[in-house]
Short mmCIF file of C-alpha atoms in Angstrom, two decimals:
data_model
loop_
_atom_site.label_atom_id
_atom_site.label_comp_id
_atom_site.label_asym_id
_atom_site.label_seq_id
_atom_site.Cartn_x
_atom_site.Cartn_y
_atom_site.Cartn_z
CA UNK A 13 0.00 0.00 0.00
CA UNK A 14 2.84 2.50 -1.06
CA UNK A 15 2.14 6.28 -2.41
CA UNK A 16 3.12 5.34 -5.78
CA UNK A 17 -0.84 5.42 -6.59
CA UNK A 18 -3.32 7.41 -5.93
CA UNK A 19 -6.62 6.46 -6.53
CA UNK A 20 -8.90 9.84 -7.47
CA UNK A 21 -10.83 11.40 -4.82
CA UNK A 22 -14.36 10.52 -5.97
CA UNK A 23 -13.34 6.76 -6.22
CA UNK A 24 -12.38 6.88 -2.62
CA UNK A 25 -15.59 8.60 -1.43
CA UNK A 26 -17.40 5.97 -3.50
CA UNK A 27 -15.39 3.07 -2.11
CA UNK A 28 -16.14 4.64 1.40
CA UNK A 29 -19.87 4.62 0.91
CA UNK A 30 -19.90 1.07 -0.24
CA UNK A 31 -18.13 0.17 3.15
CA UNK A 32 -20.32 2.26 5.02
CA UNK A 33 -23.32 -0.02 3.82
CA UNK A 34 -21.56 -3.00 4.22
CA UNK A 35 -20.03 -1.99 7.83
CA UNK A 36 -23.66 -1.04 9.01
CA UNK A 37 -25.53 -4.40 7.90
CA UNK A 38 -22.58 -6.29 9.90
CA UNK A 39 -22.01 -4.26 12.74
CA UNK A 40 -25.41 -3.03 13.68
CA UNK A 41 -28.11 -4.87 11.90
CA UNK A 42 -26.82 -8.67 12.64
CA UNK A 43 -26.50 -7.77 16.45
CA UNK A 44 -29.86 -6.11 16.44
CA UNK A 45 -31.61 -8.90 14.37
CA UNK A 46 -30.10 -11.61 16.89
CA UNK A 47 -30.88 -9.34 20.14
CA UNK A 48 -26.90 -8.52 21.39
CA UNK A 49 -25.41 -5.18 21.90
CA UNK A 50 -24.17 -3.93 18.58
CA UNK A 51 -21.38 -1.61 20.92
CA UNK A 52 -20.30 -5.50 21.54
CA UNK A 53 -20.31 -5.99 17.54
CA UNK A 54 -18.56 -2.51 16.68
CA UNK A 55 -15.90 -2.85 19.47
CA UNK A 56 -14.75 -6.40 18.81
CA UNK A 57 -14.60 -5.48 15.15
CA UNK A 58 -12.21 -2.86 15.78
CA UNK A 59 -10.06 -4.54 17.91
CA UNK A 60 -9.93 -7.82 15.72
CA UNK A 61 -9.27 -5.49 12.63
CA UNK A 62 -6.46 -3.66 14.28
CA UNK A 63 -4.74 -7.09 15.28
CA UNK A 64 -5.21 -8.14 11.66
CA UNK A 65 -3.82 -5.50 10.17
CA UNK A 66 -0.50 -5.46 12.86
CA UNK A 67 0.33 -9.36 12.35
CA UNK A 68 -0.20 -9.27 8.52
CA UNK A 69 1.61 -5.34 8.39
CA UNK A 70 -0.92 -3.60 6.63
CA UNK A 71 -0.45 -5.84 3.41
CA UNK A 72 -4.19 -7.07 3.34
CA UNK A 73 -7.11 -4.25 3.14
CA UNK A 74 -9.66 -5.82 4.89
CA UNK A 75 -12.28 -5.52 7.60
CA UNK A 76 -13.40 -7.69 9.65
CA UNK A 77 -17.23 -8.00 11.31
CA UNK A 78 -19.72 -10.08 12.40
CA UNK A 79 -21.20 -12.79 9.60
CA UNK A 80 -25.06 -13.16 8.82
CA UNK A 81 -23.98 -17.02 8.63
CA UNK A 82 -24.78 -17.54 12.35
CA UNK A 83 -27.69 -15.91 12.19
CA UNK A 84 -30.00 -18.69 12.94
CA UNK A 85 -28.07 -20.83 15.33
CA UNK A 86 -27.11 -17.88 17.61
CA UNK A 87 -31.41 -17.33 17.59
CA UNK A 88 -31.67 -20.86 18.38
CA UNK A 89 -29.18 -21.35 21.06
CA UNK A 90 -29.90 -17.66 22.58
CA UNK A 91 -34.30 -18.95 22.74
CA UNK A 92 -32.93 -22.72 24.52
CA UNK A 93 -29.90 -21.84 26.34
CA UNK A 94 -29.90 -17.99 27.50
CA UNK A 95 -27.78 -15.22 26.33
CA UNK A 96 -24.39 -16.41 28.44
CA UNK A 97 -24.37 -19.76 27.49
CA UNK A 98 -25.07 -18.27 23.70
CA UNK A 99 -21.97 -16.10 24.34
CA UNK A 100 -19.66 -18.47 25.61
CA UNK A 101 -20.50 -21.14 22.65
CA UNK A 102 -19.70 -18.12 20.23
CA UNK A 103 -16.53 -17.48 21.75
CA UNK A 104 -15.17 -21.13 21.94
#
């Protein structure tokens, strides 16, 4: 990701309204559709992104958020099991 190009400015606005959409439909809607704390969502995002970005030195431009894949079985354990147990399956 050197200076040697420059992408023009209205690409870059463009590029950062496309991630704008895709940011808010993984960081607030997913959390909201599932019943968690999207602060939880946007936080952890942040934090996993920065760590990404240190181990791999910037090489790979990428964001990372929560998936619409585990939609359904976080709704499913979350209704049987509670919200903690829910929480601690997600993080093991």
């Amino acid at each position: 990701m050197g200076d040697a190009f420059q992408e023009p400015l209205w690409r870059q606005v463009l590029s950062g309204a496309q991630m704008l959409f895709v940011a808010f439909g993984a960081l607030v809607l997913m959390p909201l559709i599932t019943g968690l704390d999207p602060n939880v969502a946007l936080f952890t995002a942040g934090l996993g992104t920065l760590l990404f970005q240190l181990v791999t030195g910037r090489q790979v431009p990428v964001f990372l958020a929560s998936s619409f894949a585990f939609i359904t079985p976080i709704i499913l354990a979350k209704g049987q099991f509670g919200l903690a147990a829910t929480m601690g399956g997600v993080v093991a």
